[in-house]
Short mmCIF file of C-alpha atoms and ligand atoms in Angstrom, two decimals:
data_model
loop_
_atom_site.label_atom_id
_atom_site.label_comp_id
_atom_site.label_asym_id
_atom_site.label_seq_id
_atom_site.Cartn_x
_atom_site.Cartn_y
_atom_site.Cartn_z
CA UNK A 26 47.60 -28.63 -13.61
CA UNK A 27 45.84 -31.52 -16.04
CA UNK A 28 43.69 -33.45 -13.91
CA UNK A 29 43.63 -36.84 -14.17
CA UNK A 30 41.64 -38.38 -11.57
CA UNK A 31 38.74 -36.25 -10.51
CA UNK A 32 37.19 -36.26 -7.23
CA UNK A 33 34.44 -38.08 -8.29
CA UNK A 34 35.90 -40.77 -9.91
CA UNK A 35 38.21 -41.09 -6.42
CA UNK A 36 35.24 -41.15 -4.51
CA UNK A 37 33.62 -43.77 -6.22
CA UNK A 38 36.42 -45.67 -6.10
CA UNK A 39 37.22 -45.59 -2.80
CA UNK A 40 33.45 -46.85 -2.04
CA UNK A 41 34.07 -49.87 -4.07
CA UNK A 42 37.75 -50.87 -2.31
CA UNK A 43 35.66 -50.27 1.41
CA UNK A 44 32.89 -52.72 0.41
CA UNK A 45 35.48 -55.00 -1.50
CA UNK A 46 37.78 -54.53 1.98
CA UNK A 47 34.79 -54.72 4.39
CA UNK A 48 33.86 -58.18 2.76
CA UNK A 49 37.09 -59.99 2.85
CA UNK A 50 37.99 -58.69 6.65
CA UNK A 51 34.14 -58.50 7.96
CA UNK A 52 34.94 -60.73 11.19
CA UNK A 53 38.76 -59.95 11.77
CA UNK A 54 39.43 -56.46 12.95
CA UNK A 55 42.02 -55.87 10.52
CA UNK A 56 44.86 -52.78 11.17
CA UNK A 57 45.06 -50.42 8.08
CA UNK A 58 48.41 -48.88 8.77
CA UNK A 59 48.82 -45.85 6.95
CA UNK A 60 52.47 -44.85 5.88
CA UNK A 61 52.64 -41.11 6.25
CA UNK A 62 52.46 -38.45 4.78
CA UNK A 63 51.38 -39.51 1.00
CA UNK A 64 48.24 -41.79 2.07
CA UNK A 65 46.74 -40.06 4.51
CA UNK A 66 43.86 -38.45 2.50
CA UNK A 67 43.46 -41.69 1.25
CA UNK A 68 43.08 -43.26 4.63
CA UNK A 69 40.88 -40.53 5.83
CA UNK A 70 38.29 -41.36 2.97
CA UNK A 71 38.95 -45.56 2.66
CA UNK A 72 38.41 -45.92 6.85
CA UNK A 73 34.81 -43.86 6.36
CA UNK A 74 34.01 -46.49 3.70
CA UNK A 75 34.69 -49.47 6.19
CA UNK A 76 31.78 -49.92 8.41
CA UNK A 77 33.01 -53.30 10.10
CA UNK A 78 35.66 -53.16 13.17
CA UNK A 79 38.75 -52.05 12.00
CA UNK A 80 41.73 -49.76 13.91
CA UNK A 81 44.07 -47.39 12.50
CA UNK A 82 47.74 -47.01 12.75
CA UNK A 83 50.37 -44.76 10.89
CA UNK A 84 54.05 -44.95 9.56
CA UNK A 85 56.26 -42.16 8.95
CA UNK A 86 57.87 -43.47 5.79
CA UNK A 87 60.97 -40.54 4.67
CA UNK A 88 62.39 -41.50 1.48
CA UNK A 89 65.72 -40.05 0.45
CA UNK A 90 66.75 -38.78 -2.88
CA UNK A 91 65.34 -36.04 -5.40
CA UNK A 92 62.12 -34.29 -4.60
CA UNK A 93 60.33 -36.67 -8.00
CA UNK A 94 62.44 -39.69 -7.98
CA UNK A 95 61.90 -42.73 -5.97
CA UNK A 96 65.87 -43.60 -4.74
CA UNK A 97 64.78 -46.80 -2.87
CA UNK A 98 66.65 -46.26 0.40
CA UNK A 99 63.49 -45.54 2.94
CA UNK A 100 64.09 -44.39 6.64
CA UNK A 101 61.01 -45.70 9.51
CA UNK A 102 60.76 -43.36 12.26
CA UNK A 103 58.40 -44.10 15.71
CA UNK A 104 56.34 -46.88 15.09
CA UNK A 105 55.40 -48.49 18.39
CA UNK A 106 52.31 -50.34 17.40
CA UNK A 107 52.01 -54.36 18.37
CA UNK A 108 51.02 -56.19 15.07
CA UNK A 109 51.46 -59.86 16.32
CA UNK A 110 48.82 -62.00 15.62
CA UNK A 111 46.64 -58.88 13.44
CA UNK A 112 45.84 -58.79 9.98
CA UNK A 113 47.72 -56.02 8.35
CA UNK A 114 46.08 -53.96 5.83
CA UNK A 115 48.94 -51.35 4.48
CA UNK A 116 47.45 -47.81 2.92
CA UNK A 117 49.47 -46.36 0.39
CA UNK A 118 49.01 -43.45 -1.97
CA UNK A 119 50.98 -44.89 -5.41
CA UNK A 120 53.32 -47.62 -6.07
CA UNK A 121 56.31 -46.63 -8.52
CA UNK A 122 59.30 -48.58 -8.40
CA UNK A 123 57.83 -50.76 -5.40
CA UNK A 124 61.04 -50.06 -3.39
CA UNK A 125 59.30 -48.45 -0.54
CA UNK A 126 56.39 -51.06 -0.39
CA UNK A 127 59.33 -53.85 -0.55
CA UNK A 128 61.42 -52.28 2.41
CA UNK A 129 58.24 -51.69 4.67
CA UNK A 130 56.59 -55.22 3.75
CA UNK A 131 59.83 -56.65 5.15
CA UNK A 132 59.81 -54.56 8.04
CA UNK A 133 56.15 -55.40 9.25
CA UNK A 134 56.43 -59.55 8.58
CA UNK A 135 59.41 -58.94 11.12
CA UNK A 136 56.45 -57.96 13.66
CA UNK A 137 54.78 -61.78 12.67
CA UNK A 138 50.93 -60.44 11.70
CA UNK A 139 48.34 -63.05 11.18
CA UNK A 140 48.52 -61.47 7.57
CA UNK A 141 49.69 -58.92 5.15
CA UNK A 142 48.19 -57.40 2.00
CA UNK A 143 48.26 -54.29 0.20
CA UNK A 144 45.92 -51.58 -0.69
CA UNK A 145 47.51 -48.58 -2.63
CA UNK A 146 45.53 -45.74 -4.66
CA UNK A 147 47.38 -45.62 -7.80
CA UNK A 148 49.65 -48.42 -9.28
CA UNK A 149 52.19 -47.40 -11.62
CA UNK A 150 52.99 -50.46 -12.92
CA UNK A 151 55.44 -49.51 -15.79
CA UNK A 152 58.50 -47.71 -13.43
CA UNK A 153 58.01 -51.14 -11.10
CA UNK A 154 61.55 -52.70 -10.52
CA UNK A 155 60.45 -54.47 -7.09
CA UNK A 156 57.95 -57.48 -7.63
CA UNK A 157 55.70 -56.68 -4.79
CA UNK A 158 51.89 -57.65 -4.74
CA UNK A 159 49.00 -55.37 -4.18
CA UNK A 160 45.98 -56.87 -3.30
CA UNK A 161 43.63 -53.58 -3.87
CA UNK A 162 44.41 -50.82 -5.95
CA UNK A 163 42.39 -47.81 -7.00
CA UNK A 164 43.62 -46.85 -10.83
CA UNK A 165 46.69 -47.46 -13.08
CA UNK A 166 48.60 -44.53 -13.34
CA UNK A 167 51.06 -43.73 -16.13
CA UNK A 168 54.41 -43.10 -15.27
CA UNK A 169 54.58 -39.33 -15.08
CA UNK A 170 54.82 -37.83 -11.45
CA UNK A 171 51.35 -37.09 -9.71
CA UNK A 172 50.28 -34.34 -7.20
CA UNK A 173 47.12 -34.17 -5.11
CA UNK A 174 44.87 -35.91 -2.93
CA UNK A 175 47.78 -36.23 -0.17
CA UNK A 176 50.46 -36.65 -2.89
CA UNK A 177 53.12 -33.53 -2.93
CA UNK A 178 55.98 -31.91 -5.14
CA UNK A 179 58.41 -31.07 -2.32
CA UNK A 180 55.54 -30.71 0.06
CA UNK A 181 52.89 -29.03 -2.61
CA UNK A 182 49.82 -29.70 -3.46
CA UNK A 183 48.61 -32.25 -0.92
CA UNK A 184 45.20 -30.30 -0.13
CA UNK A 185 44.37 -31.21 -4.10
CA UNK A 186 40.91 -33.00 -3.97
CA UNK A 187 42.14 -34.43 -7.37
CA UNK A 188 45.11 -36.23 -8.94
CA UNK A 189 46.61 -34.20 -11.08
CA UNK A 190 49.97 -33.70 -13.26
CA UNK A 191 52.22 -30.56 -12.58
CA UNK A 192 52.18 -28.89 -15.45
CA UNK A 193 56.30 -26.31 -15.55
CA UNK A 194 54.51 -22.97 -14.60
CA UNK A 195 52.83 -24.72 -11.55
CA UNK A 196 56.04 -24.82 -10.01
CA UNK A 197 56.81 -21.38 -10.25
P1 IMP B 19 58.51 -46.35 -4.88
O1 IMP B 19 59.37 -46.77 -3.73
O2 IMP B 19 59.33 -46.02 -6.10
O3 IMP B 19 57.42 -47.31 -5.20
O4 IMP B 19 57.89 -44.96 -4.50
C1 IMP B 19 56.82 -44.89 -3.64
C2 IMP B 19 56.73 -43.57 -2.93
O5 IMP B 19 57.25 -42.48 -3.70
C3 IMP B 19 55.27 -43.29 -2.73
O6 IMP B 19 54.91 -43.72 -1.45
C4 IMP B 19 55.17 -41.80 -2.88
O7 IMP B 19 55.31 -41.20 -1.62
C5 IMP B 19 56.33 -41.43 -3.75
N1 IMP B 19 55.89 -41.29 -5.15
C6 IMP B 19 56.10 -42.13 -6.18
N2 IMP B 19 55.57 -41.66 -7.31
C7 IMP B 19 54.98 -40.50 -6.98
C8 IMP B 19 54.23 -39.52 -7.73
O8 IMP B 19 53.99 -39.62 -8.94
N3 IMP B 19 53.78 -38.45 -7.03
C9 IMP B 19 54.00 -38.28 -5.70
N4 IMP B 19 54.69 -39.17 -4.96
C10 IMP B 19 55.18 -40.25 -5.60
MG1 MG B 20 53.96 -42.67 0.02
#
């Protein structure tokens, strides 16, 4: 495994996107909805560096296609939350093609929030065929496929603290 975000550097970074977050939405209780499974180390972290009122909901986003590549065609399961009228933060762990982050960005105006923007961990900006904004992001990534800190390879790796790139024996 070649690490290429350490700990540290996530943790700092994730301090700077709470203040930068807690500043824009200090008086408006925003809703960080967290799309499941990829971002939810990054939620768990982000939310702890938000001290102003702010609630939590989550997404089960399943994506179809191979276990690296991003096929675009994204399946919602069980979301019952009410976001009229709330100011919708999304959480997400990395941004490739911007297919998923298109699909579920349609899906949530549908439920007419006072506002949506972005926040996503890693932006991989070169694989992007959808031209959807994010508002915060962590670090460019380059466009290899990433493990760790909630990211998997068919399930792997989540419990990383790091981000890392799979290296062929890691598989094994
Ligand atoms: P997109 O629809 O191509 O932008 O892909 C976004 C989703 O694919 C993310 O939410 C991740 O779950 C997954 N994904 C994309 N790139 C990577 C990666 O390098 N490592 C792990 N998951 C990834
Ligand atoms: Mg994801």
């Amino acid at each position: 495994m070649q690490v290429l975000f350490t700990a540290e550097q996530l943790k700092k970074r994730v301090l700077e996107l709470g203040k930068q977050i807690s500043q824009d939405y200090a008086t408006t209780n925003p809703v960080l909805v967290c799309l499941l499974k990829g971002s939810v180390v990054f939620l768990a972290d982000l939310m702890r560096a938000i001290p102003v009122p702010h609630t939590v909901e989550f997404l089960r986003v399943s994506s179809y296609g191979s276990k690296t590549v991003s096929s675009g065609r994204v399946e919602i399961t069980d979301f019952d939350a009410d976001l009229t009228g709330r100011h919708v933060l999304v959480i997400e762990d990395i941004v490739d093609t911007g297919s998923t982050l298109g699909y579920i960005r349609e899906y949530l105006l549908g439920q007419k929030p006072a506002s949506l923007r972005v926040c996503a961990l890693l932006d991989k900006p070169t694989a992007r065929v959808s031209g959807v904004a994010i508002d915060y992001f962590g670090f460019t990534a380059p466009d290899v496929f990433v493990v760790g800190y909630g990211m998997d390879w068919d399930e792997r790796f989540r419990h990383l603290p790091y981000v890392g790139i799979p290296e062929s024996q890691d598989s094994a």
